[in-house]
Structures are given as C-alpha cells and as structure tokens.
C-alpha cells in the first residue's frame, strides 16, 4: 500500500458504483463517521494512518468506526425494508 499521509482531499473516491445503496447510506452519515469509514474501509488506510490524516487520537477513530458502522448498518437495513 502506498498512501500519502497527512493530506485529505475533497476527492474521496466513492465505493464501487454497483453498490449504490452503500454509497447512498455513506452519504447520509455524519461526516465524523463517514470520513473514517471511507479512509479505512474504502481507501485502505490503516487505523493509525486514518488517525493521522484526520488529526484525531487513535481511540477516537476506533470509536467513530464502531459507531459509524452501526449507523451504516441501520441505514442499510431501513433501505432493505422499503
């Protein structure tokens, strides 16, 4: 993995277009949950790199990932029920 740490651009790549529901759900998340999820799960940064990029303590990133995943799961489950 080759990543440029310390820089966060506005051009964060979206998930695969085939996963439109996930993309929509990610867009609905608050930024404080969306950014760690996108950096860690979509872009493949490590927890430590994600913390550096977002200038937050590692424990905060871990908490935001756990909470963000729960919120994402809830959003996706509500979409399935429609």
GROMACS .gro file of N, CA and C in nm:
model
  246
    1UNK      N    1   0.084  -0.119   0.000
    1UNK     CA    2   0.000   0.000   0.000
    1UNK      C    3   0.087   0.124   0.000
    2UNK      N    4   0.059   0.213  -0.088
    2UNK     CA    5   0.131   0.339  -0.091
    2UNK      C    6   0.030   0.452  -0.071
    3UNK      N    7   0.040   0.520   0.041
    3UNK     CA    8  -0.054   0.627   0.072
    3UNK      C    9   0.022   0.755   0.105
    4UNK      N   10  -0.038   0.866   0.072
    4UNK     CA   11   0.017   0.994   0.114
    4UNK      C   12  -0.055   1.031   0.243
    5UNK      N   13   0.015   1.028   0.353
    5UNK     CA   14  -0.048   1.061   0.480
    5UNK      C   15  -0.040   1.211   0.505
    6UNK      N   16  -0.130   1.257   0.589
    6UNK     CA   17  -0.129   1.398   0.625
    6UNK      C   18  -0.208   1.486   0.530
    7UNK      N   19  -0.257   1.433   0.421
    7UNK     CA   20  -0.335   1.512   0.327
    7UNK      C   21  -0.472   1.448   0.309
    8UNK      N   22  -0.574   1.530   0.317
    8UNK     CA   23  -0.711   1.483   0.295
    8UNK      C   24  -0.771   1.572   0.188
    9UNK      N   25  -0.803   1.515   0.076
    9UNK     CA   26  -0.860   1.595  -0.031
    9UNK      C   27  -1.011   1.579  -0.030
   10UNK      N   28  -1.076   1.667  -0.099
   10UNK     CA   29  -1.222   1.660  -0.110
   10UNK      C   30  -1.263   1.551  -0.208
   11UNK      N   31  -1.168   1.499  -0.284
   11UNK     CA   32  -1.199   1.399  -0.386
   11UNK      C   33  -1.181   1.257  -0.333
   12UNK      N   34  -1.257   1.223  -0.231
   12UNK     CA   35  -1.251   1.088  -0.176
   12UNK      C   36  -1.330   0.997  -0.270
   13UNK      N   37  -1.267   0.890  -0.320
   13UNK     CA   38  -1.338   0.803  -0.413
   13UNK      C   39  -1.458   0.737  -0.348
   14UNK      N   40  -1.563   0.727  -0.425
   14UNK     CA   41  -1.684   0.660  -0.377
   14UNK      C   42  -1.669   0.510  -0.391
   15UNK      N   43  -1.749   0.433  -0.318
   15UNK     CA   44  -1.745   0.288  -0.336
   15UNK      C   45  -1.784   0.249  -0.478
   16UNK      N   46  -1.761   0.125  -0.513
   16UNK     CA   47  -1.796   0.071  -0.643
   16UNK      C   48  -1.940   0.111  -0.679
   17UNK      N   49  -1.962   0.161  -0.801
   17UNK     CA   50  -2.097   0.205  -0.841
   17UNK      C   51  -2.203   0.096  -0.831
   18UNK      N   52  -2.162  -0.031  -0.835
   18UNK     CA   53  -2.258  -0.140  -0.822
   18UNK      C   54  -2.319  -0.143  -0.682
   19UNK      N   55  -2.256  -0.077  -0.589
   19UNK     CA   56  -2.305  -0.074  -0.451
   19UNK      C   57  -2.371   0.060  -0.422
   20UNK      N   58  -2.467   0.097  -0.505
   20UNK     CA   59  -2.532   0.228  -0.493
   20UNK      C   60  -2.596   0.248  -0.357
   21UNK      N   61  -2.656   0.144  -0.301
   21UNK     CA   62  -2.720   0.158  -0.170
   21UNK      C   63  -2.618   0.195  -0.063
   22UNK      N   64  -2.501   0.134  -0.069
   22UNK     CA   65  -2.396   0.165   0.028
   22UNK      C   66  -2.349   0.309   0.008
   23UNK      N   67  -2.333   0.348  -0.116
   23UNK     CA   68  -2.289   0.484  -0.146
   23UNK      C   69  -2.390   0.586  -0.091
   24UNK      N   70  -2.517   0.560  -0.111
   24UNK     CA   71  -2.622   0.650  -0.061
   24UNK      C   72  -2.620   0.654   0.091
   25UNK      N   73  -2.608   0.537   0.154
   25UNK     CA   74  -2.605   0.530   0.300
   25UNK      C   75  -2.482   0.603   0.355
   26UNK      N   76  -2.368   0.585   0.290
   26UNK     CA   77  -2.247   0.656   0.333
   26UNK      C   78  -2.267   0.807   0.325
   27UNK      N   79  -2.332   0.851   0.219
   27UNK     CA   80  -2.358   0.994   0.202
   27UNK      C   81  -2.450   1.050   0.309
   28UNK      N   82  -2.534   0.964   0.365
   28UNK     CA   83  -2.628   1.006   0.468
   28UNK      C   84  -2.564   1.013   0.607
   29UNK      N   85  -2.447   0.952   0.623
   29UNK     CA   86  -2.379   0.953   0.753
   29UNK      C   87  -2.322   1.091   0.782
   30UNK      N   88  -2.315   1.126   0.911
   30UNK     CA   89  -2.247   1.248   0.950
   30UNK      C   90  -2.100   1.236   0.908
   31UNK      N   91  -2.040   1.347   0.875
   31UNK     CA   92  -1.901   1.348   0.827
   31UNK      C   93  -1.805   1.282   0.927
   32UNK      N   94  -1.829   1.303   1.057
   32UNK     CA   95  -1.736   1.248   1.156
   32UNK      C   96  -1.735   1.095   1.156
   33UNK      N   97  -1.841   1.033   1.104
   33UNK     CA   98  -1.844   0.887   1.089
   33UNK      C   99  -1.806   0.845   0.948
   34UNK      N  100  -1.849   0.924   0.850
   34UNK     CA  101  -1.823   0.888   0.709
   34UNK      C  102  -1.674   0.889   0.676
   35UNK      N  103  -1.603   0.996   0.717
   35UNK     CA  104  -1.462   1.007   0.680
   35UNK      C  105  -1.377   0.890   0.729
   36UNK      N  106  -1.386   0.851   0.856
   36UNK     CA  107  -1.306   0.736   0.898
   36UNK      C  108  -1.343   0.607   0.824
   37UNK      N  109  -1.471   0.587   0.797
   37UNK     CA  110  -1.514   0.466   0.726
   37UNK      C  111  -1.457   0.465   0.584
   38UNK      N  112  -1.466   0.578   0.515
   38UNK     CA  113  -1.416   0.585   0.378
   38UNK      C  114  -1.264   0.567   0.375
   39UNK      N  115  -1.194   0.636   0.464
   39UNK     CA  116  -1.048   0.624   0.464
   39UNK      C  117  -1.002   0.482   0.498
   40UNK      N  118  -1.064   0.422   0.598
   40UNK     CA  119  -1.021   0.290   0.645
   40UNK      C  120  -1.072   0.177   0.554
   41UNK      N  121  -1.202   0.174   0.529
   41UNK     CA  122  -1.261   0.060   0.456
   41UNK      C  123  -1.254   0.075   0.304
   42UNK      N  124  -1.273   0.195   0.253
   42UNK     CA  125  -1.276   0.214   0.107
   42UNK      C  126  -1.135   0.238   0.052
   43UNK      N  127  -1.060   0.329   0.117
   43UNK     CA  128  -0.928   0.364   0.066
   43UNK      C  129  -0.816   0.276   0.119
   44UNK      N  130  -0.844   0.198   0.222
   44UNK     CA  131  -0.746   0.102   0.271
   44UNK      C  132  -0.639   0.157   0.362
   45UNK      N  133  -0.659   0.275   0.418
   45UNK     CA  134  -0.562   0.327   0.514
   45UNK      C  135  -0.570   0.246   0.643
   46UNK      N  136  -0.459   0.238   0.716
   46UNK     CA  137  -0.458   0.171   0.846
   46UNK      C  138  -0.529   0.261   0.947
   47UNK      N  139  -0.558   0.206   1.065
   47UNK     CA  140  -0.618   0.287   1.172
   47UNK      C  141  -0.527   0.404   1.207
   48UNK      N  142  -0.398   0.376   1.217
   48UNK     CA  143  -0.302   0.479   1.253
   48UNK      C  144  -0.295   0.589   1.147
   49UNK      N  145  -0.294   0.549   1.019
   49UNK     CA  146  -0.292   0.647   0.910
   49UNK      C  147  -0.419   0.731   0.910
   50UNK      N  148  -0.533   0.666   0.934
   50UNK     CA  149  -0.661   0.737   0.938
   50UNK      C  150  -0.659   0.841   1.050
   51UNK      N  151  -0.607   0.803   1.166
   51UNK     CA  152  -0.596   0.897   1.279
   51UNK      C  153  -0.505   1.015   1.243
   52UNK      N  154  -0.394   0.987   1.177
   52UNK     CA  155  -0.301   1.094   1.136
   52UNK      C  156  -0.367   1.190   1.037
   53UNK      N  157  -0.431   1.134   0.937
   53UNK     CA  158  -0.495   1.215   0.833
   53UNK      C  159  -0.602   1.305   0.893
   54UNK      N  160  -0.684   1.248   0.982
   54UNK     CA  161  -0.794   1.325   1.041
   54UNK      C  162  -0.752   1.405   1.164
   55UNK      N  163  -0.624   1.388   1.204
   55UNK     CA  164  -0.569   1.461   1.320
   55UNK      C  165  -0.654   1.437   1.445
   56UNK      N  166  -0.683   1.309   1.469
   56UNK     CA  167  -0.761   1.267   1.586
   56UNK      C  168  -0.686   1.155   1.656
   57UNK      N  169  -0.710   1.137   1.786
   57UNK     CA  170  -0.649   1.025   1.857
   57UNK      C  171  -0.699   0.891   1.801
   58UNK      N  172  -0.614   0.791   1.807
   58UNK     CA  173  -0.649   0.658   1.757
   58UNK      C  174  -0.778   0.606   1.822
   59UNK      N  175  -0.793   0.630   1.953
   59UNK     CA  176  -0.913   0.583   2.024
   59UNK      C  177  -1.039   0.649   1.968
   60UNK      N  178  -1.030   0.774   1.927
   60UNK     CA  179  -1.145   0.843   1.868
   60UNK      C  180  -1.182   0.780   1.734
   61UNK      N  181  -1.082   0.750   1.654
   61UNK     CA  182  -1.107   0.687   1.524
   61UNK      C  183  -1.174   0.552   1.543
   62UNK      N  184  -1.125   0.472   1.637
   62UNK     CA  185  -1.185   0.341   1.663
   62UNK      C  186  -1.330   0.356   1.705
   63UNK      N  187  -1.358   0.452   1.793
   63UNK     CA  188  -1.496   0.476   1.838
   63UNK      C  189  -1.584   0.521   1.723
   64UNK      N  190  -1.533   0.613   1.640
   64UNK     CA  191  -1.611   0.662   1.527
   64UNK      C  192  -1.638   0.551   1.425
   65UNK      N  193  -1.542   0.461   1.407
   65UNK     CA  194  -1.564   0.349   1.316
   65UNK      C  195  -1.673   0.256   1.368
   66UNK      N  196  -1.669   0.224   1.497
   66UNK     CA  197  -1.770   0.135   1.555
   66UNK      C  198  -1.909   0.200   1.544
   67UNK      N  199  -1.919   0.324   1.584
   67UNK     CA  200  -2.048   0.394   1.580
   67UNK      C  201  -2.095   0.415   1.436
   68UNK      N  202  -2.002   0.450   1.348
   68UNK     CA  203  -2.036   0.471   1.208
   68UNK      C  204  -2.086   0.344   1.141
   69UNK      N  205  -2.022   0.230   1.171
   69UNK     CA  206  -2.067   0.102   1.114
   69UNK      C  207  -2.208   0.069   1.162
   70UNK      N  208  -2.236   0.094   1.290
   70UNK     CA  209  -2.371   0.067   1.343
   70UNK      C  210  -2.474   0.154   1.272
   71UNK      N  211  -2.442   0.282   1.255
   71UNK     CA  212  -2.534   0.373   1.187
   71UNK      C  213  -2.552   0.332   1.040
   72UNK      N  214  -2.443   0.292   0.976
   72UNK     CA  215  -2.449   0.248   0.837
   72UNK      C  216  -2.537   0.123   0.825
   73UNK      N  217  -2.519   0.030   0.917
   73UNK     CA  218  -2.599  -0.093   0.916
   73UNK      C  219  -2.748  -0.059   0.931
   74UNK      N  220  -2.779   0.032   1.023
   74UNK     CA  221  -2.918   0.074   1.043
   74UNK      C  222  -2.975   0.137   0.917
   75UNK      N  223  -2.897   0.225   0.854
   75UNK     CA  224  -2.941   0.289   0.730
   75UNK      C  225  -2.966   0.187   0.620
   76UNK      N  226  -2.875   0.090   0.606
   76UNK     CA  227  -2.888  -0.012   0.502
   76UNK      C  228  -3.007  -0.103   0.529
   77UNK      N  229  -3.029  -0.137   0.655
   77UNK     CA  230  -3.144  -0.222   0.689
   77UNK      C  231  -3.275  -0.151   0.664
   78UNK      N  232  -3.278  -0.019   0.687
   78UNK     CA  233  -3.401   0.057   0.660
   78UNK      C  234  -3.427   0.067   0.511
   79UNK      N  235  -3.321   0.068   0.429
   79UNK     CA  236  -3.337   0.070   0.283
   79UNK      C  237  -3.390  -0.064   0.231
   80UNK      N  238  -3.348  -0.173   0.294
   80UNK     CA  239  -3.391  -0.307   0.251
   80UNK      C  240  -3.541  -0.322   0.277
   81UNK      N  241  -3.589  -0.261   0.385
   81UNK     CA  242  -3.730  -0.271   0.421
   81UNK      C  243  -3.822  -0.192   0.332
   82UNK      N  244  -3.766  -0.107   0.246
   82UNK     CA  245  -3.852  -0.024   0.158
   82UNK      C  246  -3.897  -0.099   0.038
   0.00000   0.00000   0.00000
